[in-house]
Coordinates of C-alpha atoms and ligand atoms in Angstrom, one line a residue:
M1 CA -0.2 0.1 0.0
I2 CA 1.3 3.3 -0.9
P3 CA 0.5 5.8 1.9
M4 CA -1.5 8.7 0.8
D5 CA -0.6 11.4 3.1
W6 CA 2.1 12.4 5.4
D7 CA 0.4 10.5 8.8
Q8 CA 0.8 7.2 6.7
F9 CA 3.9 7.6 5.2
N10 CA 4.8 8.9 8.9
N11 CA 3.6 5.6 10.3
K12 CA 5.4 3.4 8.3
L13 CA 8.6 5.1 9.0
I14 CA 7.6 4.9 12.3
T15 CA 6.9 0.9 12.3
L16 CA 10.5 0.9 9.5
G17 CA 12.5 2.4 12.6
Y18 CA 13.0 6.0 11.7
S19 CA 14.0 8.3 14.0
E20 CA 12.2 11.4 15.1
N21 CA 14.9 13.7 14.0
D22 CA 14.9 11.7 10.9
R23 CA 10.7 11.9 10.0
L24 CA 11.2 15.7 11.0
Q25 CA 13.7 16.0 8.6
I26 CA 11.9 13.7 5.9
E27 CA 8.6 15.1 6.6
K28 CA 10.0 18.8 5.6
A29 CA 10.6 17.5 2.3
F30 CA 7.6 15.6 1.8
S31 CA 5.8 19.0 2.6
F32 CA 7.8 20.8 0.0
A33 CA 7.4 18.0 -2.4
S34 CA 3.8 18.0 -2.5
Q35 CA 4.3 22.2 -2.7
A36 CA 6.7 22.0 -6.0
H37 CA 3.8 19.1 -7.3
E38 CA 0.9 21.1 -6.7
G39 CA -1.6 20.7 -9.8
Q40 CA 0.5 18.0 -11.6
K41 CA -1.0 14.9 -12.7
R42 CA 0.8 11.1 -13.4
A43 CA -0.8 9.7 -16.1
S44 CA -3.5 8.0 -14.2
G45 CA -4.4 11.3 -13.1
E46 CA -3.8 11.0 -9.3
P47 CA -1.5 13.5 -8.4
Y48 CA 2.0 14.0 -8.9
V49 CA 3.2 13.6 -5.6
T50 CA 1.5 10.4 -5.4
H51 CA 4.5 8.9 -6.9
A52 CA 7.5 11.0 -5.0
V53 CA 5.4 8.8 -2.2
A54 CA 5.8 5.9 -3.8
V55 CA 9.5 6.0 -4.5
A56 CA 10.0 7.0 -1.1
T57 CA 8.3 4.3 0.3
E58 CA 10.3 1.5 -1.5
C59 CA 13.8 3.1 -0.4
A60 CA 12.1 2.9 2.7
D61 CA 11.5 -0.6 2.2
L62 CA 15.3 -1.2 1.3
Q63 CA 15.9 0.7 4.7
L64 CA 17.9 4.0 2.9
D65 CA 19.2 6.7 4.9
A66 CA 16.7 10.2 5.7
V67 CA 19.3 11.8 3.4
A68 CA 18.3 9.7 0.4
L69 CA 14.6 9.1 1.7
M70 CA 14.6 12.9 1.2
A71 CA 16.1 12.9 -2.0
S72 CA 13.7 10.2 -3.3
L73 CA 10.7 12.8 -2.4
L74 CA 12.0 15.8 -4.6
H75 CA 14.0 13.6 -7.1
D76 CA 11.1 15.2 -9.9
T77 CA 11.3 18.6 -8.3
I78 CA 14.3 19.7 -10.6
E79 CA 13.2 18.5 -13.8
D80 CA 9.4 18.6 -13.2
C81 CA 8.8 21.5 -11.1
G82 CA 11.6 24.6 -12.4
I83 CA 13.0 24.1 -8.6
T84 CA 16.9 25.0 -8.8
R85 CA 19.7 22.7 -7.3
K86 CA 20.4 26.0 -5.7
E87 CA 17.3 26.0 -3.4
I88 CA 17.5 21.8 -2.5
A89 CA 20.6 22.4 -1.2
K90 CA 19.6 25.8 0.4
Q91 CA 16.6 24.1 2.2
F92 CA 17.8 19.8 2.5
G93 CA 21.3 21.0 2.7
E94 CA 23.9 19.9 -0.1
D95 CA 24.2 16.4 0.9
V96 CA 20.3 16.2 -0.7
A97 CA 20.7 18.3 -3.9
F98 CA 24.0 16.1 -4.7
L99 CA 21.4 13.4 -4.8
V100 CA 18.3 14.9 -6.5
E101 CA 20.8 16.6 -9.3
G102 CA 22.3 12.6 -9.3
V103 CA 19.0 11.2 -9.8
S104 CA 17.3 13.5 -12.5
K105 CA 20.9 13.5 -14.4
L106 CA 20.4 9.7 -14.9
G107 CA 16.9 10.3 -16.0
S108 CA 18.6 13.1 -19.5
I109 CA 20.7 9.8 -20.5
R110 CA 19.3 8.4 -23.4
Y111 CA 19.0 4.7 -24.5
N112 CA 17.8 5.6 -28.1
D113 CA 21.0 3.7 -29.8
A114 CA 20.4 0.4 -30.8
Q115 CA 23.8 0.6 -31.4
R116 CA 25.2 0.8 -28.7
K117 CA 26.0 -2.1 -26.5
I118 CA 23.7 -3.0 -23.8
E119 CA 27.0 -3.6 -20.9
S120 CA 28.4 -0.7 -22.2
L121 CA 25.3 1.4 -21.0
R122 CA 24.9 -0.5 -17.7
K123 CA 28.8 0.9 -17.2
M124 CA 28.1 4.1 -18.5
F125 CA 24.9 3.8 -15.9
L126 CA 26.2 3.2 -13.2
A127 CA 30.0 5.6 -14.0
S128 CA 27.6 8.6 -13.8
A129 CA 25.9 8.1 -10.5
K130 CA 28.6 9.3 -8.1
D131 CA 26.8 8.0 -4.8
I132 CA 25.0 4.6 -5.2
R133 CA 22.4 6.0 -3.1
V134 CA 21.2 7.5 -7.0
V135 CA 21.3 4.0 -8.6
L136 CA 18.7 2.7 -5.7
I137 CA 16.3 5.9 -6.3
K138 CA 16.5 5.5 -9.6
L139 CA 15.4 1.9 -9.2
A140 CA 12.7 2.4 -7.4
D141 CA 11.7 5.7 -9.6
R142 CA 11.8 3.1 -12.2
L143 CA 9.8 0.2 -10.2
H144 CA 6.9 2.7 -9.4
N145 CA 7.1 4.0 -13.2
M146 CA 6.7 -0.1 -14.3
R147 CA 3.7 -0.5 -11.8
T148 CA 1.7 2.1 -12.8
I149 CA 2.4 1.3 -16.9
R150 CA -0.7 0.6 -17.6
F151 CA -1.7 4.3 -18.0
V152 CA 0.8 5.0 -20.5
R153 CA 0.6 4.9 -24.7
P154 CA 1.2 1.4 -25.7
E155 CA 3.9 2.3 -27.9
K156 CA 5.7 3.5 -25.2
Q157 CA 4.9 1.2 -22.7
K158 CA 7.2 -1.2 -24.6
R159 CA 9.9 1.2 -24.8
I160 CA 10.1 1.3 -21.0
A161 CA 9.8 -2.0 -20.7
E162 CA 12.5 -2.9 -23.2
E163 CA 14.6 -0.8 -21.1
T164 CA 13.8 -2.0 -17.8
L165 CA 14.8 -5.5 -19.0
E166 CA 17.8 -4.1 -20.9
I167 CA 19.3 -1.6 -18.0
Y168 CA 16.8 -1.3 -15.2
A169 CA 16.8 -5.4 -13.6
P170 CA 20.5 -6.5 -14.5
I171 CA 21.8 -3.2 -12.2
A172 CA 19.2 -4.2 -9.5
Y173 CA 20.9 -7.9 -10.0
R174 CA 24.2 -7.1 -10.1
L175 CA 23.7 -4.8 -6.9
G176 CA 22.1 -8.2 -5.7
I177 CA 18.3 -7.0 -4.9
G178 CA 16.4 -9.7 -6.0
S179 CA 12.9 -8.5 -5.1
V180 CA 13.5 -5.3 -7.4
K181 CA 15.2 -7.5 -9.9
G182 CA 12.3 -9.8 -10.4
E183 CA 9.1 -7.5 -9.9
L184 CA 11.0 -5.5 -12.6
E185 CA 11.3 -8.6 -14.9
D186 CA 8.1 -9.5 -14.6
L187 CA 6.3 -6.4 -14.9
A188 CA 8.6 -5.9 -18.2
F189 CA 8.3 -9.0 -19.6
P190 CA 4.3 -9.6 -20.7
L191 CA 5.2 -6.0 -22.9
V192 CA 7.8 -6.9 -24.5
Y193 CA 7.2 -10.8 -25.2
P194 CA 3.8 -10.8 -24.9
N195 CA 3.6 -14.6 -26.6
E196 CA 6.3 -15.7 -25.0
Y197 CA 5.0 -14.4 -21.7
A198 CA 1.1 -15.5 -22.0
W199 CA 3.2 -19.6 -23.0
V200 CA 5.3 -19.8 -19.9
K201 CA 2.5 -18.5 -17.1
K202 CA 0.1 -21.2 -18.7
E203 CA 2.9 -23.6 -18.7
V204 CA 3.8 -22.5 -15.1
D205 CA -0.3 -22.5 -13.8
K206 CA -0.6 -26.2 -15.1
R207 CA 2.1 -27.1 -12.6
V208 CA 1.8 -25.3 -9.7
P209 CA -0.8 -26.0 -7.7
E210 CA 0.3 -29.4 -7.7
G211 CA 3.7 -28.7 -6.8
E212 CA 3.3 -25.7 -4.0
Q213 CA 0.9 -29.0 -2.5
Y214 CA 3.8 -31.7 -2.6
L215 CA 6.3 -29.0 -0.5
R216 CA 3.4 -28.0 1.6
E217 CA 1.7 -31.6 2.6
E218 CA 4.4 -34.1 2.0
V219 CA 8.4 -32.4 2.2
K220 CA 8.0 -30.0 4.9
H221 CA 6.8 -31.8 7.4
V222 CA 9.1 -34.4 6.8
L223 CA 11.6 -31.6 7.4
E224 CA 10.1 -30.4 10.5
R225 CA 10.9 -34.1 11.6
A226 CA 14.5 -34.3 11.3
F227 CA 14.9 -31.0 12.4
V228 CA 13.3 -31.6 15.6
A229 CA 15.3 -35.0 15.9
E230 CA 18.7 -33.1 15.1
H231 CA 17.8 -30.0 17.3
I232 CA 17.9 -27.7 14.8
E233 CA 15.1 -24.7 14.9
P234 CA 14.2 -23.7 11.4
I235 CA 13.1 -19.7 11.2
A236 CA 11.1 -20.7 8.3
I237 CA 10.7 -22.9 6.2
D238 CA 8.8 -21.5 3.0
Y239 CA 8.9 -22.3 -1.0
R240 CA 9.6 -19.7 -3.8
K241 CA 7.7 -19.7 -6.8
K242 CA 10.9 -18.6 -9.6
H243 CA 10.1 -15.1 -11.2
L244 CA 8.6 -16.2 -14.9
Y245 CA 11.5 -14.4 -16.8
S246 CA 14.0 -15.4 -15.3
L247 CA 12.2 -19.2 -15.9
W248 CA 12.3 -18.4 -19.7
K249 CA 15.3 -17.4 -20.1
K250 CA 16.3 -20.7 -18.6
L251 CA 14.2 -22.3 -20.9
L252 CA 15.6 -20.3 -23.9
R253 CA 18.7 -22.8 -23.0
Y254 CA 16.5 -25.9 -22.1
D255 CA 15.0 -26.2 -25.8
M256 CA 12.2 -25.0 -24.0
D257 CA 11.5 -27.8 -22.3
M258 CA 9.8 -27.4 -18.9
A259 CA 10.7 -30.8 -17.6
R260 CA 14.1 -30.3 -17.3
V261 CA 13.3 -26.7 -15.1
T262 CA 13.7 -29.0 -11.8
D263 CA 13.4 -25.0 -9.4
L264 CA 10.1 -23.7 -11.1
L265 CA 9.4 -24.3 -7.4
A266 CA 12.3 -24.4 -4.4
M267 CA 12.0 -25.4 -1.0
R268 CA 13.8 -22.8 1.0
I269 CA 14.4 -23.5 4.7
V270 CA 16.4 -20.1 6.7
V271 CA 18.6 -20.7 9.8
K272 CA 20.1 -19.0 12.4
N273 CA 24.1 -19.7 11.8
I274 CA 26.0 -20.9 9.0
E275 CA 26.7 -23.9 11.1
D276 CA 23.3 -24.5 10.9
C277 CA 23.3 -24.4 6.9
Y278 CA 25.8 -27.0 6.7
R279 CA 23.9 -29.4 9.2
V280 CA 20.1 -28.7 7.3
L281 CA 22.7 -29.4 4.4
G282 CA 23.6 -32.9 5.9
I283 CA 20.5 -34.0 7.2
M284 CA 18.4 -33.1 3.5
H285 CA 21.3 -35.5 2.3
Q286 CA 21.0 -38.3 4.8
L287 CA 16.9 -38.2 4.1
W288 CA 17.3 -37.9 0.0
K289 CA 20.1 -38.2 -2.3
P290 CA 20.9 -35.5 -4.3
L291 CA 21.7 -35.2 -7.5
P292 CA 25.5 -35.1 -8.8
G293 CA 26.9 -31.3 -9.7
R294 CA 23.5 -29.8 -8.2
I295 CA 25.0 -28.8 -4.6
K296 CA 26.0 -25.4 -5.1
D297 CA 27.5 -24.0 -2.0
Y298 CA 27.4 -20.2 -2.2
I299 CA 28.4 -19.6 1.5
A300 CA 31.8 -20.8 0.8
L301 CA 31.9 -19.8 -3.4
P302 CA 29.5 -16.4 -3.5
K303 CA 28.4 -15.1 -6.5
Q304 CA 29.7 -12.1 -8.6
N305 CA 26.5 -10.0 -6.9
G306 CA 27.6 -11.4 -3.1
Y307 CA 24.2 -14.0 -3.1
R308 CA 24.5 -16.9 0.1
S309 CA 22.9 -19.6 0.0
I310 CA 23.1 -23.2 -0.3
H311 CA 21.7 -25.1 -2.6
T312 CA 21.2 -28.5 -3.3
T313 CA 18.9 -30.7 -5.9
V314 CA 17.6 -34.1 -4.0
F315 CA 15.1 -37.2 -5.3
C316 CA 12.9 -36.0 -2.8
V317 CA 9.5 -38.0 -1.3
R318 CA 8.1 -40.3 -4.1
N319 CA 11.1 -39.8 -5.8
K320 CA 10.5 -36.0 -7.0
I321 CA 13.4 -33.8 -8.0
T322 CA 13.3 -30.8 -5.3
E323 CA 15.5 -28.1 -5.2
F324 CA 16.4 -26.5 -1.8
Q325 CA 17.6 -23.4 -1.0
I326 CA 19.3 -23.3 2.7
R327 CA 20.5 -19.4 4.2
T328 CA 21.0 -17.5 7.4
R329 CA 18.3 -14.7 7.7
E330 CA 20.4 -12.2 6.9
M331 CA 21.7 -14.2 3.8
H332 CA 18.4 -14.0 3.1
K333 CA 18.0 -10.5 3.5
E334 CA 20.9 -9.5 1.6
A335 CA 19.3 -11.8 -1.3
E336 CA 16.2 -9.7 -1.5
H337 CA 17.5 -6.0 -0.2
G338 CA 21.3 -6.6 -2.0
V339 CA 23.8 -3.5 -1.3
A340 CA 21.2 -1.6 -0.1
A341 CA 21.1 -4.6 2.9
H342 CA 24.7 -3.2 3.9
W343 CA 24.2 -0.1 3.3
A344 CA 20.8 1.3 5.4
Y345 CA 21.3 3.0 8.5
I346 CA 19.1 4.5 10.9
E347 CA 19.8 5.6 13.4
G348 CA 21.1 4.3 16.9
E349 CA 22.2 1.2 14.9
K350 CA 25.1 0.1 14.7
P351 CA 27.1 1.3 11.2
K352 CA 28.3 -1.9 9.1
Q353 CA 31.7 -1.3 7.6
G354 CA 33.2 -0.6 4.9
G355 CA 35.1 -3.7 4.3
E356 CA 31.7 -5.6 4.0
V357 CA 30.0 -3.1 1.5
A358 CA 33.2 -4.3 -0.6
G359 CA 33.0 -7.7 -0.2
R360 CA 29.6 -7.4 -1.9
M361 CA 30.6 -5.2 -4.6
Q362 CA 33.5 -7.9 -6.2
W363 CA 31.5 -6.5 -9.5
V364 CA 32.6 -2.9 -9.1
Q365 CA 36.0 -4.1 -7.7
K366 CA 36.6 -5.4 -11.6
L367 CA 36.1 -2.2 -13.1
S368 CA 38.1 -0.5 -10.1
D369 CA 40.6 -0.5 -7.3
W370 CA 38.0 2.1 -5.0
Q371 CA 38.2 -1.0 -2.2
K372 CA 42.0 0.1 -1.6
E373 CA 40.3 3.6 -1.0
I374 CA 37.7 2.2 1.7
G375 CA 38.6 2.6 5.1
T376 CA 36.4 1.2 8.0
P377 CA 35.1 3.2 9.5
E378 CA 34.1 4.2 12.5
G379 CA 31.8 6.7 13.4
S380 CA 28.8 7.6 11.9
E381 CA 30.1 10.4 10.5
E382 CA 32.5 8.8 8.9
F383 CA 30.3 6.2 7.9
L384 CA 27.4 8.2 6.3
E385 CA 31.0 9.6 4.2
S386 CA 31.8 6.1 2.9
L387 CA 28.3 6.3 1.9
K388 CA 28.9 9.0 -0.7
I389 CA 32.2 7.3 -1.8
D390 CA 32.4 7.7 -5.7
F391 CA 32.7 3.6 -6.4
F392 CA 34.9 4.7 -9.5
N393 CA 36.6 8.2 -8.4
D394 CA 39.7 6.5 -9.4
R395 CA 38.1 6.0 -13.0
V396 CA 37.5 7.6 -16.3
F397 CA 34.9 5.5 -18.2
V398 CA 35.6 7.4 -22.1
L399 CA 33.7 6.0 -25.4
T400 CA 34.9 4.9 -28.6
P401 CA 33.2 7.1 -31.7
K402 CA 30.7 3.9 -32.0
G403 CA 29.7 4.3 -28.2
E404 CA 31.5 1.4 -26.4
V405 CA 32.6 2.5 -22.6
I406 CA 36.7 2.2 -22.7
D407 CA 37.3 2.0 -18.6
L408 CA 40.7 3.9 -18.1
P409 CA 42.8 4.8 -14.5
M410 CA 41.7 8.2 -13.8
D411 CA 44.5 10.7 -15.7
A412 CA 44.6 8.8 -18.5
T413 CA 45.1 10.3 -22.0
P414 CA 44.4 9.6 -25.4
V415 CA 47.9 7.2 -25.4
D416 CA 46.3 5.0 -23.2
F417 CA 42.9 5.0 -24.4
A418 CA 44.3 4.3 -27.9
Y419 CA 46.0 1.2 -26.4
A420 CA 43.3 0.0 -24.6
V421 CA 41.2 -0.4 -27.6
H422 CA 44.3 -2.4 -29.6
T423 CA 47.6 -2.3 -29.5
D424 CA 47.9 -1.7 -33.2
I425 CA 46.4 1.1 -33.0
G426 CA 48.2 2.6 -29.8
N427 CA 51.6 1.5 -31.7
H428 CA 50.3 3.9 -35.2
M429 CA 48.9 6.8 -33.2
I430 CA 49.4 10.0 -34.9
G431 CA 47.1 12.1 -33.3
A432 CA 43.5 12.1 -31.8
K433 CA 40.5 13.9 -30.8
V434 CA 38.2 14.4 -28.2
N435 CA 34.4 15.1 -28.3
G436 CA 35.9 16.6 -32.3
K437 CA 38.5 18.5 -32.0
M438 CA 41.7 17.9 -31.6
A439 CA 44.0 17.1 -28.8
P440 CA 47.3 16.5 -27.6
F441 CA 48.6 13.3 -26.3
D442 CA 49.0 14.1 -22.8
R443 CA 45.8 15.7 -22.3
P444 CA 43.5 14.1 -19.2
L445 CA 40.8 12.3 -20.2
S446 CA 37.2 12.9 -18.3
S447 CA 34.5 10.5 -17.6
G448 CA 32.0 10.7 -20.9
E449 CA 34.2 12.0 -23.5
T450 CA 34.6 10.5 -27.2
I451 CA 37.8 9.7 -28.6
E452 CA 39.0 9.1 -31.8
I453 CA 42.1 7.9 -32.6
L454 CA 44.3 8.6 -35.7
T455 CA 46.5 6.4 -36.7
Q456 CA 49.0 6.1 -39.7
K457 CA 50.9 2.9 -40.9
N458 CA 54.0 3.2 -40.7
R459 CA 54.1 5.7 -37.8
K460 CA 56.1 4.1 -34.5
P461 CA 55.4 4.8 -30.9
N462 CA 57.6 7.8 -29.3
L463 CA 59.8 7.0 -26.1
E464 CA 58.4 10.1 -24.4
W465 CA 54.7 8.4 -24.0
L466 CA 55.8 6.9 -21.4
S467 CA 57.0 9.5 -19.4
F468 CA 52.5 10.7 -19.1
V469 CA 51.0 7.4 -19.9
K470 CA 49.0 6.0 -17.1
S471 CA 47.9 2.7 -17.9
S472 CA 49.9 -0.1 -17.4
I473 CA 48.9 -1.9 -20.4
A474 CA 50.1 1.5 -22.4
K475 CA 53.4 0.9 -20.8
N476 CA 54.0 -2.7 -21.3
R477 CA 53.2 -1.9 -25.2
I478 CA 55.1 1.0 -25.5
R479 CA 57.8 -1.1 -24.1
A480 CA 57.5 -4.0 -26.1
A481 CA 57.2 -1.9 -29.7
L482 CA 60.2 -0.1 -28.6
R483 CA 62.6 -3.1 -27.4
K484 CA 61.0 -4.5 -31.1
E485 CA 62.3 -1.6 -33.1
S486 CA 66.0 -1.6 -31.7
S487 CA 66.5 -5.3 -31.0
V488 CA 67.2 -6.1 -34.6
T489 CA 70.9 -4.9 -34.4
P490 CA 72.1 -4.4 -38.0
L491 CA 75.5 -5.1 -38.8
P492 CA 78.0 -2.3 -38.9
A493 CA 78.7 -0.5 -41.8
Y494 CA 81.7 -2.5 -42.2
A495 CA 80.1 -5.7 -42.3
Q496 CA 77.5 -4.8 -44.2
Q497 CA 80.0 -5.2 -47.2
Q498 CA 80.9 -8.8 -46.5
K499 CA 78.5 -11.5 -48.3
R500 CA 78.4 -15.0 -48.0
G501 CA 79.8 -16.7 -44.4
T502 CA 79.0 -17.9 -41.3
Y503 CA 76.7 -15.9 -39.6
Q504 CA 76.5 -16.0 -35.5
F505 CA 72.9 -15.3 -34.0
T506 CA 72.3 -14.5 -30.5
L507 CA 68.9 -14.9 -29.1
T508 CA 67.9 -13.7 -25.7
I509 CA 65.0 -15.9 -24.8
Q510 CA 62.3 -17.2 -22.1
D511 CA 63.2 -20.6 -22.1
R512 CA 59.7 -22.9 -23.4
V513 CA 59.0 -26.7 -24.5
G514 CA 59.0 -26.3 -28.5
L515 CA 60.8 -22.9 -28.5
L516 CA 64.4 -24.3 -30.4
K517 CA 61.6 -26.0 -32.6
D518 CA 60.3 -23.2 -33.3
I519 CA 63.7 -21.4 -34.3
S520 CA 65.1 -24.2 -36.2
A521 CA 61.7 -24.1 -38.7
V522 CA 63.1 -20.3 -39.3
F523 CA 66.0 -21.8 -40.5
S524 CA 64.7 -24.7 -42.5
A525 CA 62.3 -22.6 -44.2
F526 CA 65.4 -20.5 -45.6
R527 CA 66.5 -24.3 -46.4
I528 CA 69.4 -23.5 -44.7
N529 CA 71.3 -26.0 -41.7
I530 CA 72.3 -24.7 -38.4
Q531 CA 75.7 -25.5 -38.0
H532 CA 76.2 -24.9 -34.0
I533 CA 74.3 -24.3 -31.4
T534 CA 74.9 -23.2 -27.7
F535 CA 72.9 -22.2 -25.0
N536 CA 74.1 -20.0 -22.4
N537 CA 72.3 -19.9 -18.9
T538 CA 74.8 -17.6 -17.4
K539 CA 73.9 -16.5 -13.9
N540 CA 74.3 -12.9 -14.3
K541 CA 72.0 -12.7 -17.1
S542 CA 68.3 -12.1 -16.5
Y543 CA 67.6 -14.3 -19.7
P544 CA 69.1 -17.1 -21.5
E545 CA 70.6 -16.8 -24.5
I546 CA 70.9 -19.0 -27.8
V547 CA 74.1 -19.0 -29.8
L548 CA 73.4 -19.7 -33.3
S549 CA 75.7 -20.2 -36.2
A550 CA 75.0 -20.8 -39.9
Q551 CA 76.2 -20.8 -43.5
L552 CA 74.3 -17.4 -45.2
R553 CA 74.5 -16.1 -49.2
D554 CA 74.2 -12.5 -47.8
T555 CA 73.3 -9.8 -44.8
K556 CA 70.0 -9.6 -46.3
Q557 CA 69.4 -12.8 -45.7
A558 CA 70.7 -12.6 -42.0
E559 CA 68.7 -9.9 -41.6
R560 CA 65.3 -11.2 -42.8
I561 CA 66.3 -14.1 -40.5
A562 CA 66.5 -12.2 -37.6
T563 CA 63.0 -10.7 -38.1
R564 CA 62.0 -14.0 -38.6
L565 CA 63.5 -15.3 -35.3
K566 CA 62.4 -12.0 -33.4
N567 CA 58.6 -12.9 -34.1
I568 CA 59.0 -16.1 -32.1
R569 CA 56.8 -16.1 -28.7
D570 CA 59.3 -16.1 -26.0
V571 CA 62.7 -14.8 -28.5
E572 CA 63.1 -11.3 -26.8
E573 CA 65.9 -9.9 -28.9
V574 CA 67.8 -10.8 -31.6
S575 CA 71.9 -10.0 -33.1
Y576 CA 73.7 -11.4 -35.6
A577 CA 77.5 -10.7 -36.8
I578 CA 79.6 -12.5 -39.2
Ligands
MN601 MN1 10.2 9.6 -11.2

């Protein structure tokens, strides 16, 4: 139920444990939003402010802090009411203004370009939200818009629903917010794929009632008896129905064969602690034989989005294949609320440590090394500060001309960009355009800029680049290219006059199996026999050397062979002499 007025909303906040001080602040934002949206209507005909309250209610359910709740109430006032950021900052402080502005900005990112990769968009979306609360408010906003989408024009419905499936639901998933992800998908599914939805729905409706009865009446009490015998007190023995959209996605992988889906319904057992999770698993496997390969310990190895649980599938009562999910209450809350569960900060509760947030956000870590920046704040002041951590504050996200997002370290330059796209582009770079204008090679890039690299075939990297590039990729590739450049040492002038004779090649190598074979293959290709070969594994050199000699026709041939040798993997340097 969406609260209709302040009293109802206030009651909800009291139930959820928000302090009086918090509620006083939130009430101020509530009246401000009511006034700002005065006279505006939703497509449903309801007063516009009902939307703001619905979004705030969702944020309260996720237990976001008072600042986020105030921002959620005000989230559409900049865009729809002509209120300025300054005004919000003056009335509610910089933090609230920052969040409201962030949510408004996210709203202005457009996804119409089908060419753009969805993955890139997700990254961009997250990168442009400098505070994760902005993303959470935006998700709550989208959730309410999806719940009320039936009032919107049909063509528009489909576009919004597609965007929801492609951008918003995956972000909710990445943040581990299972409740929001599942609902967003199920609301969007019938609008984007109406026929498929109808089919899946029909199939599920055929099977679910019988399955529910089986779990409720046959399985549950067997479990309960076993738990009593083993002195385990479960908090809940329940079941969950698979969301229709994720079921359909699974069916696509299973040739639409419903019989192969074994987790349409799954028994969910919530216990007090991790130890009990494993004891329950043991009990279940004594009762029923597990299906091989179907025991998944997401407690020992959480999913990338932080999901924890133990899953197992067994031949259950009457040999029916049944999935079980075992978890603690905390894991359950995390699975529903995701990042928000660690984020919730209500006065009086002890704030969670930054490190825990870090643990859940492993996928973000892939994009950046922000984790190093996070301390373990003790006071709530510091904790709130840490909530504002820009997950990407040491990364910049720039775009290729095709709209692909390239993720680079802070202060990266066009040269870093070029090497991130492709080694050849870096090696042959002669210039760069940033947002369509020529830019110096060492200009620091900022998020959102579009970079285009100009190349020329015979161009080579410059030693000087090493003084300003930021990414290790660029550094390594530049060094490699320069080494390659200088590593085939030509004969001194006096020797170049020499023609036929015995040439000696010295190769610096990283030894590996098959390397000698690759080297001798080069000589075979020229139909030349190697006369002599020695292997110097000298202690004072970092790399071993191979020295070999052969009769060659002329210097040109030696040059060609040297070049070929240089191209062999693990041959670092080649020089030759007559
Ligand atoms: Mn909105």
